[in-house]
Structure formats: C-alpha cells, structure tokens
CSV table of C-alpha atoms (C1' of nucleotides) in Angstrom, one decimal:
chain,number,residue,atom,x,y,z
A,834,UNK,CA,26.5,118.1,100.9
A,835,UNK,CA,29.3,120.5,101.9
A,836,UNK,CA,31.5,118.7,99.3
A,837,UNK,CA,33.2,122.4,98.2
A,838,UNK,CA,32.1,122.0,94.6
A,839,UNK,CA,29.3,123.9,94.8
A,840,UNK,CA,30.3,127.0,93.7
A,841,UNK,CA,30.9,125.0,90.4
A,842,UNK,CA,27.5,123.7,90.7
A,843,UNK,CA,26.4,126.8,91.1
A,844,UNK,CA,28.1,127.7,87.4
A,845,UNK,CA,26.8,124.7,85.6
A,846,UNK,CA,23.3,125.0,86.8
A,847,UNK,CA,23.0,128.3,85.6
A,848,UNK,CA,25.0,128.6,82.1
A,849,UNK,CA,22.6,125.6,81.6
A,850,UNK,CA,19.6,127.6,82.0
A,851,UNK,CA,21.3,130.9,80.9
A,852,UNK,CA,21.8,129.2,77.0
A,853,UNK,CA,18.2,127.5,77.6
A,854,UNK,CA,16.2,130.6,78.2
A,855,UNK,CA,18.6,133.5,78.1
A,856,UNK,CA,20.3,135.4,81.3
A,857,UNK,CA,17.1,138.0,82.3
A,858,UNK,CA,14.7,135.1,82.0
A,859,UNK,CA,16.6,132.7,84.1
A,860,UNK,CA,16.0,134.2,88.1
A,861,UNK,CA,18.7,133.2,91.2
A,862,UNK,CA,15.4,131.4,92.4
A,863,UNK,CA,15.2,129.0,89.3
A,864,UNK,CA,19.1,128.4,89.6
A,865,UNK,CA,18.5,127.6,93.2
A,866,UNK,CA,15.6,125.4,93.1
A,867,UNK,CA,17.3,122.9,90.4
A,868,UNK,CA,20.3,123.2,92.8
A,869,UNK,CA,17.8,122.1,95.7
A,870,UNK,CA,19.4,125.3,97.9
A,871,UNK,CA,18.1,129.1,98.8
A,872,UNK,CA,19.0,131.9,97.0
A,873,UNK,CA,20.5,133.3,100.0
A,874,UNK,CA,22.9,130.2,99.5
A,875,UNK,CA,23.9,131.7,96.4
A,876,UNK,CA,24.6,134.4,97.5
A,877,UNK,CA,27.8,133.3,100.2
A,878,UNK,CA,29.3,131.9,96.4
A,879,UNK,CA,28.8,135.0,94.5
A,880,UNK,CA,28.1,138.7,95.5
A,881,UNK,CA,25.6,139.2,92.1
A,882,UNK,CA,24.3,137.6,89.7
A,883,UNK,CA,26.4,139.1,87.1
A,884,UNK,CA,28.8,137.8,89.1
A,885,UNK,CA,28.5,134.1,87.9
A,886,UNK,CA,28.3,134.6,84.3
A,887,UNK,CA,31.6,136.6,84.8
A,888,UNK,CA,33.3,133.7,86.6
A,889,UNK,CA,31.4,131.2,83.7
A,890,UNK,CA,32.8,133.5,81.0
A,891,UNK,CA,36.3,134.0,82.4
A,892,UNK,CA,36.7,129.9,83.0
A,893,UNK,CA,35.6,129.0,79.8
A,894,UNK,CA,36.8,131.9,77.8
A,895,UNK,CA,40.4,131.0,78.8
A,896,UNK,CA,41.3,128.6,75.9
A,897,UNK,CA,40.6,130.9,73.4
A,898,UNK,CA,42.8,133.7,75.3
A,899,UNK,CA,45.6,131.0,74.9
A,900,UNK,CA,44.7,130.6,71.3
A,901,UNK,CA,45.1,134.4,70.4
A,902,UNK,CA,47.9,134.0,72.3
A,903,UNK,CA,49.8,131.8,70.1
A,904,UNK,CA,48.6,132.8,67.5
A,905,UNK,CA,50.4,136.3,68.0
A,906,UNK,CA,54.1,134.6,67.8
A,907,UNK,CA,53.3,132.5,64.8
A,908,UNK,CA,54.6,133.3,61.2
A,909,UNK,CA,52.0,134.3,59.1
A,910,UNK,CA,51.7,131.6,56.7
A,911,UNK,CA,48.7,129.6,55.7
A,912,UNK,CA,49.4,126.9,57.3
A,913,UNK,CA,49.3,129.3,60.7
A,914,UNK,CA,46.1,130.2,59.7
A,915,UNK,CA,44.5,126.5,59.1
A,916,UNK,CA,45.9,125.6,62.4
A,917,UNK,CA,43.9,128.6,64.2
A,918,UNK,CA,40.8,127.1,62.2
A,919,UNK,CA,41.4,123.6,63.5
A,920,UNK,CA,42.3,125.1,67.3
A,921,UNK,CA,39.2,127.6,67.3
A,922,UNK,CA,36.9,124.6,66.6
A,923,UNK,CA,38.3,122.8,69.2
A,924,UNK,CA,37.7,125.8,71.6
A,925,UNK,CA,34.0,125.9,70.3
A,926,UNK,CA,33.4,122.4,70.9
A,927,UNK,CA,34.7,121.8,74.4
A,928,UNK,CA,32.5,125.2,75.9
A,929,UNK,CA,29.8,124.7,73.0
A,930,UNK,CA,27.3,125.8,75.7
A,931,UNK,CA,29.3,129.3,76.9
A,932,UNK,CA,29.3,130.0,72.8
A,933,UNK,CA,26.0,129.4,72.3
A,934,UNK,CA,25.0,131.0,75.3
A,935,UNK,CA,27.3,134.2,73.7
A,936,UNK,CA,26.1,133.5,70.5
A,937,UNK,CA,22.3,133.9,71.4
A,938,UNK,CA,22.7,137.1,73.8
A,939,UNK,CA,24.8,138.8,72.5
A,940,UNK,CA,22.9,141.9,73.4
A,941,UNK,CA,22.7,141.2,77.3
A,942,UNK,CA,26.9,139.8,77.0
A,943,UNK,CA,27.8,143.0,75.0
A,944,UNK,CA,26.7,144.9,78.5
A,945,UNK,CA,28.6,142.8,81.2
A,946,UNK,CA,31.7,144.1,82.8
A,947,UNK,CA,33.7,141.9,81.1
A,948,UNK,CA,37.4,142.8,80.1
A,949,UNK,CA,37.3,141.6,76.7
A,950,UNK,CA,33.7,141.1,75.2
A,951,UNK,CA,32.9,138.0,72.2
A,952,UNK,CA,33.0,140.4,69.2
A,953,UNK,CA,36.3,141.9,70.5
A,954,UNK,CA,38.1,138.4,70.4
A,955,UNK,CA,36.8,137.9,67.4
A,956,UNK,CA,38.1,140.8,65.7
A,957,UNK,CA,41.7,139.9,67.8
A,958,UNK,CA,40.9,136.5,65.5
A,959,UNK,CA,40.7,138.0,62.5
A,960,UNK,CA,44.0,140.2,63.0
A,961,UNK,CA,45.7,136.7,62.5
A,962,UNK,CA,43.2,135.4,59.6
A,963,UNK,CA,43.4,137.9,57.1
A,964,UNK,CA,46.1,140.7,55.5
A,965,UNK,CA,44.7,144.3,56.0
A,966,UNK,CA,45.6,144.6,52.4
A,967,UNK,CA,44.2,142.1,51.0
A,968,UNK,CA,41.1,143.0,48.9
A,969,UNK,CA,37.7,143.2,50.3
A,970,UNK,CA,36.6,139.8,49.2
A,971,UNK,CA,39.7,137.9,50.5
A,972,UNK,CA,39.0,139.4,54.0
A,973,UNK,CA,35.1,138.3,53.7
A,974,UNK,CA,36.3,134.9,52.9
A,975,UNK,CA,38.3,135.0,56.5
A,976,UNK,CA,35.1,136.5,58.4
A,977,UNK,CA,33.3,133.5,56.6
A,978,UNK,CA,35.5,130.9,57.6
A,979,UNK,CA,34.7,131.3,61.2
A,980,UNK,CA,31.6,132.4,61.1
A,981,UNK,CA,31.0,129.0,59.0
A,982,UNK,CA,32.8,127.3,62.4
A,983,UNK,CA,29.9,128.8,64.4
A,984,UNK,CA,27.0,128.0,62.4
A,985,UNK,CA,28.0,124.4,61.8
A,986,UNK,CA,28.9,123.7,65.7
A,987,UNK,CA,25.9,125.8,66.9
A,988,UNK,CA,22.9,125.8,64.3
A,989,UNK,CA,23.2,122.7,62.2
A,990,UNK,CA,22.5,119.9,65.1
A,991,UNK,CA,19.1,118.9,63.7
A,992,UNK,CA,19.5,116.5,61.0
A,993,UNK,CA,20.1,112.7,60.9
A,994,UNK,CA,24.0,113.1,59.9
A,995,UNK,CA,27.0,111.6,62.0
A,996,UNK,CA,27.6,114.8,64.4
A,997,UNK,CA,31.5,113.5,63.5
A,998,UNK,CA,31.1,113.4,60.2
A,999,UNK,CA,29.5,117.0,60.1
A,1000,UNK,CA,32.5,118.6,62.0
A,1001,UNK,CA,34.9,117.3,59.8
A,1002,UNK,CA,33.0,119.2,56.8
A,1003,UNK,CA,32.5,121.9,58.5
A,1004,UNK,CA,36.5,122.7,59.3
A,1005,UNK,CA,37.1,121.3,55.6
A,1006,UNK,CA,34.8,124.3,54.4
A,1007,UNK,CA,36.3,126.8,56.6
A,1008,UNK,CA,39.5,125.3,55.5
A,1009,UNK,CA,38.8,125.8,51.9
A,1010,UNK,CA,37.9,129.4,52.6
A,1011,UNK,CA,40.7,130.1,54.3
A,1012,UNK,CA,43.1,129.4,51.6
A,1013,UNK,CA,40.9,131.0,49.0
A,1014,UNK,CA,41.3,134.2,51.3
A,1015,UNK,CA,45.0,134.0,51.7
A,1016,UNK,CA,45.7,133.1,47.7
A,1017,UNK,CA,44.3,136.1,47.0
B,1265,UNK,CA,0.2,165.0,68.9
B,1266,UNK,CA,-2.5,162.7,68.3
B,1267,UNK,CA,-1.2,162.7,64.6
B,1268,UNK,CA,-2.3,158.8,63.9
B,1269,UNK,CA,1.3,157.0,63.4
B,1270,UNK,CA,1.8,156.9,67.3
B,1271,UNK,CA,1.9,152.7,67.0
B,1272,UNK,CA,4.3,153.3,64.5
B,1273,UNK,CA,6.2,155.3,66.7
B,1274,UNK,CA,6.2,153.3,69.6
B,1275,UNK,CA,7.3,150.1,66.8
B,1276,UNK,CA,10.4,152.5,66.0
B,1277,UNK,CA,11.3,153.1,69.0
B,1278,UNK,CA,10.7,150.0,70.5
B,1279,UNK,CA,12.8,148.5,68.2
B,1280,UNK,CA,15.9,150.4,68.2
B,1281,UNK,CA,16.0,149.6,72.1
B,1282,UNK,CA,15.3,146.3,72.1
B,1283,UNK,CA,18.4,145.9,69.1
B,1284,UNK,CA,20.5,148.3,71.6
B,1285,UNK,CA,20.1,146.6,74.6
B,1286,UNK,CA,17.7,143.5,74.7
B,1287,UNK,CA,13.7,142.8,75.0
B,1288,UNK,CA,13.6,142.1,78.4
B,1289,UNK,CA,16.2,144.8,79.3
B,1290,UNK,CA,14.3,147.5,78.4
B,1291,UNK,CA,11.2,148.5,80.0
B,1292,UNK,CA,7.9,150.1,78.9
B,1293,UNK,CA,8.7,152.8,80.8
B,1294,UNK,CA,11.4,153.7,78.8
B,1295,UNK,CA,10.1,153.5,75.9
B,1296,UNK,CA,6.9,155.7,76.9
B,1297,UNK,CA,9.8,158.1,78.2
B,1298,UNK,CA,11.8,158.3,74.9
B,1299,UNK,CA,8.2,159.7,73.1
B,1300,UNK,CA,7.3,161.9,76.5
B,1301,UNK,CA,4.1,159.4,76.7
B,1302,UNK,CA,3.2,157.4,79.9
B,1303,UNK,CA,3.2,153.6,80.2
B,1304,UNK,CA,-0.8,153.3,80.2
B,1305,UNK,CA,-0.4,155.3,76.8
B,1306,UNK,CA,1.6,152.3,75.2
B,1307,UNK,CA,-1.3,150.1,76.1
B,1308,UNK,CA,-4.0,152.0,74.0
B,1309,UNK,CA,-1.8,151.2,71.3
B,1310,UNK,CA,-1.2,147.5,72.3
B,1311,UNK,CA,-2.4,144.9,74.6
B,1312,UNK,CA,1.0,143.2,76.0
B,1313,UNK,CA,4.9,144.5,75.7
B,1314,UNK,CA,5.1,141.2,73.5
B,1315,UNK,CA,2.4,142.2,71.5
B,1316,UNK,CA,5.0,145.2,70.5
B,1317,UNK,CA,7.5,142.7,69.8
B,1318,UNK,CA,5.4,140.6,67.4
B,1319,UNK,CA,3.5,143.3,65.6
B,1320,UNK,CA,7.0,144.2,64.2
B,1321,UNK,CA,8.2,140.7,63.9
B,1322,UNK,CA,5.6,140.5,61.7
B,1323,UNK,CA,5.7,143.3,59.9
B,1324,UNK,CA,9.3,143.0,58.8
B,1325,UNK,CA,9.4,139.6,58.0
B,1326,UNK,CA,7.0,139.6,55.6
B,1327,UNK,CA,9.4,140.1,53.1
B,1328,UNK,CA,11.4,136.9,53.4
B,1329,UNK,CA,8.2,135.0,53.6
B,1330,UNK,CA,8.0,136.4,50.3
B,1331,UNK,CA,10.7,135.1,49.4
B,1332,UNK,CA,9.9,131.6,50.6
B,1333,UNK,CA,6.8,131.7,48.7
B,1334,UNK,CA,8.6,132.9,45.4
B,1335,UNK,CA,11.2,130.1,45.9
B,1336,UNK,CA,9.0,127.5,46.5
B,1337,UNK,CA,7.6,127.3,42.7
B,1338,UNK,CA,10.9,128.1,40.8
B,1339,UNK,CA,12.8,125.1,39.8
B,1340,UNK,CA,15.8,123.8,41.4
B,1341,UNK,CA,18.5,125.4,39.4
B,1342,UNK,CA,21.6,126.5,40.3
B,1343,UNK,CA,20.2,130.1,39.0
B,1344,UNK,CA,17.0,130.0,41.5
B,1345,UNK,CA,19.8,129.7,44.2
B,1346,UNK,CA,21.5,132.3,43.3
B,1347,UNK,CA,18.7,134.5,43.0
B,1348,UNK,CA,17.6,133.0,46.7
B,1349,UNK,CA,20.5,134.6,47.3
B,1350,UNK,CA,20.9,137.8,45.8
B,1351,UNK,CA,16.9,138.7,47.7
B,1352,UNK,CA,17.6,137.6,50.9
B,1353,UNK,CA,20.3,139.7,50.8
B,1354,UNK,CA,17.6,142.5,50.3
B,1355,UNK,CA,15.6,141.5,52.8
B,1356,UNK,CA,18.7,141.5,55.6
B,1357,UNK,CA,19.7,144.9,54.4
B,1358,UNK,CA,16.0,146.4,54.3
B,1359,UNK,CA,14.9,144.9,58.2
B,1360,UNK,CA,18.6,145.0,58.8
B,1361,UNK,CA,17.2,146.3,62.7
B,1362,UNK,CA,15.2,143.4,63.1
B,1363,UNK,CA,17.7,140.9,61.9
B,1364,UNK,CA,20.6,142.0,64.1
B,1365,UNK,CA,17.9,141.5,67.0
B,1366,UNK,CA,17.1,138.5,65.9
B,1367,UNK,CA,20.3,137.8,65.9
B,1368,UNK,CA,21.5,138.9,68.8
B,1369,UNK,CA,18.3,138.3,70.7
B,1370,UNK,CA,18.0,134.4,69.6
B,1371,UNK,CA,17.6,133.0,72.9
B,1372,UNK,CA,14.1,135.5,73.4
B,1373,UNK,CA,13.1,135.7,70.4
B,1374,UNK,CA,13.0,131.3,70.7
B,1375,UNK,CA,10.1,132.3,73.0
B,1376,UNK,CA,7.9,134.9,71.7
B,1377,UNK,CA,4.7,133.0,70.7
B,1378,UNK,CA,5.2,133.6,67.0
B,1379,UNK,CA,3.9,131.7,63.9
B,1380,UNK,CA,7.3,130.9,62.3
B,1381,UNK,CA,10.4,131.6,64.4
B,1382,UNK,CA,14.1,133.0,62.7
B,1383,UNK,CA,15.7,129.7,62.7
B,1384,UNK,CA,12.5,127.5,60.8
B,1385,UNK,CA,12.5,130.5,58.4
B,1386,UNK,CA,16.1,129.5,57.7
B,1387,UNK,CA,15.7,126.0,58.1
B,1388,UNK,CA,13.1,126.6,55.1
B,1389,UNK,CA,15.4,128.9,53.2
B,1390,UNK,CA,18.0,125.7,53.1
B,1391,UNK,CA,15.0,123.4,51.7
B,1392,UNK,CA,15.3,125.3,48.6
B,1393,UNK,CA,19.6,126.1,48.5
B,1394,UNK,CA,20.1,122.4,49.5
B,1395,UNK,CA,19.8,119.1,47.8
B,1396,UNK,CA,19.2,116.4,50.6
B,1397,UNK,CA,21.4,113.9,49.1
B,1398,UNK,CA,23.7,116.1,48.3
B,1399,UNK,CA,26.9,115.3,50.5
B,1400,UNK,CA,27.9,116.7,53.7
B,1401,UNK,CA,30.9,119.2,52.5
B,1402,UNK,CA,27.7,120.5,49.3
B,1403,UNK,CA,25.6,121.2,52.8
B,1404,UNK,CA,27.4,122.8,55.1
B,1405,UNK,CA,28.4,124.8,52.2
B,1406,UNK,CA,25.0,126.2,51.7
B,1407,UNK,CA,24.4,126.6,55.0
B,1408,UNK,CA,27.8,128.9,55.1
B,1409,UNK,CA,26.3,130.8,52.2
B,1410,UNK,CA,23.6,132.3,53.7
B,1411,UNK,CA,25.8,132.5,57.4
B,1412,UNK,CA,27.6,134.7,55.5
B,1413,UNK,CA,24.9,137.1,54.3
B,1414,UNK,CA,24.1,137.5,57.8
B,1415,UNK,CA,27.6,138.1,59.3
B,1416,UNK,CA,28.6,140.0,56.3
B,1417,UNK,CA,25.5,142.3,56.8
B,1418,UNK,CA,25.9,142.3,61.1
B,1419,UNK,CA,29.2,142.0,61.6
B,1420,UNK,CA,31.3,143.5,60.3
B,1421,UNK,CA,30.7,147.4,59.9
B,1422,UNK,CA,33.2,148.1,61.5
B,1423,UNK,CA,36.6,148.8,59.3
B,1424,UNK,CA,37.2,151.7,57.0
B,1425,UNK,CA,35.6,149.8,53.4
B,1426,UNK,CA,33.4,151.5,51.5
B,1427,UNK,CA,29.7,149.7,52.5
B,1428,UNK,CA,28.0,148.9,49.3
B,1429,UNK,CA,31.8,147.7,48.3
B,1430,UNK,CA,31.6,145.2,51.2
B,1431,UNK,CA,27.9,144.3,50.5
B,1432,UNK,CA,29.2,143.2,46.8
B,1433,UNK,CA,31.9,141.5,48.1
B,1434,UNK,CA,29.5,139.5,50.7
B,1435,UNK,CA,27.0,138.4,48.4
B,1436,UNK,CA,30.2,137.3,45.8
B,1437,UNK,CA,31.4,134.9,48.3
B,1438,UNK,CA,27.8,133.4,49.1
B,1439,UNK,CA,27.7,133.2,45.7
B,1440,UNK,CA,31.0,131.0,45.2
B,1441,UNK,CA,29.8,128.7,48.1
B,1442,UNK,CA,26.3,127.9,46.7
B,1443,UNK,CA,28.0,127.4,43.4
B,1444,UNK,CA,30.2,125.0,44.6
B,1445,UNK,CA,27.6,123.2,47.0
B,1446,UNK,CA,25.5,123.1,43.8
B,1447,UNK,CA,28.4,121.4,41.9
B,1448,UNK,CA,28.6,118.5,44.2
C,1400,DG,C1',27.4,126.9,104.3
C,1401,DT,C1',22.8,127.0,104.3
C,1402,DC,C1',18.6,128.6,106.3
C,1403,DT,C1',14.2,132.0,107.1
C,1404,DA,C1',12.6,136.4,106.7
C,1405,DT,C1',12.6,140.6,104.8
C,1406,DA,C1',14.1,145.1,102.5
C,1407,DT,C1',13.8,147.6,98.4
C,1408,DA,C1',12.9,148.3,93.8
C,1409,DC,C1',11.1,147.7,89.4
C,1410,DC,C1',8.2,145.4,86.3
C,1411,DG,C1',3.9,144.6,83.5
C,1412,DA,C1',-0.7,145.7,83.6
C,1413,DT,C1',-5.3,147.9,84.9
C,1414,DA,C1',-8.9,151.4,86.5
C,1415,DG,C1',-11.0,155.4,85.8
C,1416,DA,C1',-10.8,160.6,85.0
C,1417,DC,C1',-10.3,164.0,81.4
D,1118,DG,C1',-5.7,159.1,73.1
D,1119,DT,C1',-3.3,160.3,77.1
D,1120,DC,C1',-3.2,161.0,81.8
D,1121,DT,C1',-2.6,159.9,87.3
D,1122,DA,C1',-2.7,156.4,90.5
D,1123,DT,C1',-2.1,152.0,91.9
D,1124,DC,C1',-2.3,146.8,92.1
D,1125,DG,C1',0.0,142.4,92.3
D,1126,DG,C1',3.9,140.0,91.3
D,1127,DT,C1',8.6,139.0,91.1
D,1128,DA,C1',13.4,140.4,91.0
D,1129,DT,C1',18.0,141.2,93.3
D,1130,DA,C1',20.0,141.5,97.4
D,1131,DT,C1',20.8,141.5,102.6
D,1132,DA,C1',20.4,140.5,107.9
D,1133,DG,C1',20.9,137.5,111.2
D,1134,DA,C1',19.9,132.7,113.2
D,1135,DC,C1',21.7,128.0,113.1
DNA sequence: GTCTATATACCGATAGAC
DNA sequence: GTCTATCGGTATATAGAC
C-alpha cells in the first residue's frame, strides 16, 4: 500500500458507515477492519475521531460555502433565487451521502466543533430565498422549496421511477414554490 | 417518592435528552442522575435502555396510526387529503418531542427493533395523499406537502412570528401542494 | 505508515441487601 | 422500589517496536 491516499480512504470508509448506521454506532475498529488496517493506523491520519468527520464535513461542505458565497453579490431577483435552487440541488447530489449523513444526525452534527453547523447554512440560504417582509406564508413557501430539495434527493429513492426523471420534478416543484413565494 | 408515575418520569426525561443530544449520547446514568435515582433503579422500571426508547415510540405514535387507520376507509377525495392533512398536523404538534427525534435521530431510530419505523409510517401516509399513476411533478408534490408539515413544525422556530400564525401559514401551503398534486 | 500491546474510562446490565 | 457494588464488554486513545 503506502500509495498516500489513505487518509482519503480513511474519509470514505467512514462517512460510508457514518450515513449507514450513524457516527456513535460506527467504532474506529469497524472503520479499520473494512480498511484491512489497525486503529492505531488511524490514528497517525487523524488525532480523534471527531477529527475525520470534521475534515469529511469541511471537504464536502465547501460547494455550498461557494454557493452562499455567490449568492451574497447577486441582485435579488427571482431569477437569482431559481438559480440558487438549481445550484443547491447540485450541491446535494454530488455529497448526497455527507447530507444524508447530516440530515439523519442531526443531533450528534449539531454538537461537533464545527465553525458553521447544517441548520446555520441553511438559515444563511434562506437570507437569499425570501424578503424578511414578505408575509408569513411567502417565507414558508421559501423554507418549502428546499426542504422539498431534500426530501426528494434523500427520502424518495424507493420507487420504480427514472431517478432523472424524478430530480427534474423535484427542482420544477421547488421552482414553482419559489416563485409563488417571491410573487407575493 | 414511590408516588407510581416513576416510568413516566423516566419516559420524560429520557426523552427530552435523547431529542437534546442523541440516544446513544446519553447514558443511563444520566438519566437516573437528572431524577436523583441510580442506574439499577431505571431497570425496575425497564428491562433494556431500548426498551425506554420504544415504550415511548410507542406510546406517542399511536396517534398517527390512528390516523392511518381513519384514512384507510375514507374515500379518495381531494377532501380526505386535506383532512390527512390538517391531523397529521395534530399529531406533529402534540408528540412534537418525539418527532424532532425522529427526525433528527433517523439514522438510530432505523435500528430500534420497532414494529413500524418513521419512514414506513410515511411511506403509508403517501398511499393515501398519492395517486400511483398520478405523474411525477402530482408526486413529489405530495410528498412536499407533508415535508413541509414536518419542517414547518421543526424547523423553523426560530424568527420573531407569532407561532400559531406560522402553524396556519404551514398547513396553508401543504394545503396548496396536495391541491395541486390532486389536480394532476 | 503500520503494527502489537495496553492504558483508561465509560457503558449497559446484574446480584443481592434493605 | 431503590440502593451499593460489581461484572464483562467495548470504546477512544497512546506508547513504542518495526
């Protein structure tokens, strides 16, 4: 081995079996067993084990930084607001298994020394989504328009429908919501 | 003490720090600590520390089982679904606790050698808000409907609205979207 | 960089007195 | 119904050889 990858090895393995059967459940022993290495071998890549979910988070986390990012020097117009739908999917899609490991645990992420936790970036998100004074039911319309990006990326895998297909609906719904929220 | 609710006590308890800060994050010893009772005191009451989990699982789902039972033998009508609706609602906001570690606690609660788990009571609450050959946009629609229940009831607490203003608001939009998904 | 071996701590659970 | 005391297991983390 010695190939220098396997501190990223390391980071697969275990958001793998982080999202499978939560971050408490999964022990440095399971992580190093699939890896075929000791703990101890863990150990020279990462000081803890909250360690590694840090460095997952931070990697994976980084695209949506960028987006919120953006989105902060864009005009406020509708159309900003479908293309921070469109761009948010896209962040949920290519680190599905970060989100859903988020998504699922969000009690044990919420107490990781983490900068900037999931529900914080989320409210950032919102800032950009919705008009402080717009009334209550335009600003639930923004909260469901993401939320409905979650659901349909991270809950609605099981039936017999093109996977495509269903993505495309699902930013078309969050789409429609979005204008509905900003109309009003 | 010795006053007869002490299982009902330890439920409390036990759930309010297993919402705050996981299941497997908090340990019996803390929760005998937080009613001045010892660990071996906990397990007069109940046999394993999932045992605690389920007896309230139970308890507090009982109400949207309910509701699945009550759905199942009302005709498909855009009505029933808005009535699906409108209770569910009712049952979020009286087990709200439970919900938000459900939700939060997804990847445990997966685990927990339960009858029916969260996501096939949800899966079973679609059956009755969805028509199966209804087209992809109707279905992800319905599915957003009832996303929206739970985010508008977990998520967002936060800001400065009046609650039962926001609750109105919440069930309005889930409204719209099984409306429209029933139009299709 | 990876190993063996071990330190240290906490966990869930049980036994048995009161 | 609650206590003290403890068992057996596993967890994170470290020391030091190779």
């Amino acid at each position: 081995m010695a190939r220098g990858n396997t501190r990223q090895r390391i980071q697969d393995v275990a958001l793998e079996l982080f999202a499978e059967q939560g971050y408490e459940k999964t022990s440095l022993r399971e992580i190093a067993e699939r890896l075929d290495v000791t703990k101890a071998a863990l150990y020279y890549h990462f000081k803890t084990k909250e360690d590694i979910i840090i460095g997952i988070f931070q990697d994976l986390t980084r695209p949506m930084d960028e987006l919120l990012a953006w989105a902060a020097e864009q005009p406020r117009t509708l159309e900003t607001k479908r293309e921070i739908l469109r761009r948010y999917q896209l962040c949920l899609l290519a680190a599905a298994p970060l989100f859903r490991f988020m998504h699922e645990n969000q009690a044990t992420v919420r107490e990781l020394s983490i900068g900037l936790t999931f529900k914080e970036r989320l409210l950032a998100l919102y800032e950009y989504l919705q008009d402080p004074e717009a009334p209550t039911k335009a600003r639930v319309r923004a909260m469901s328009s993401v939320f409905t990006l979650h659901a349909g990326t991270f809950f609605l895998q099981n039936d017999e429908d093109d996977p495509e297909e269903k993505q495309e609906a699902v930013l078309e719904v969050a789409l429609d919501l979005i204008e509905q929220a900003h109309r009003a």
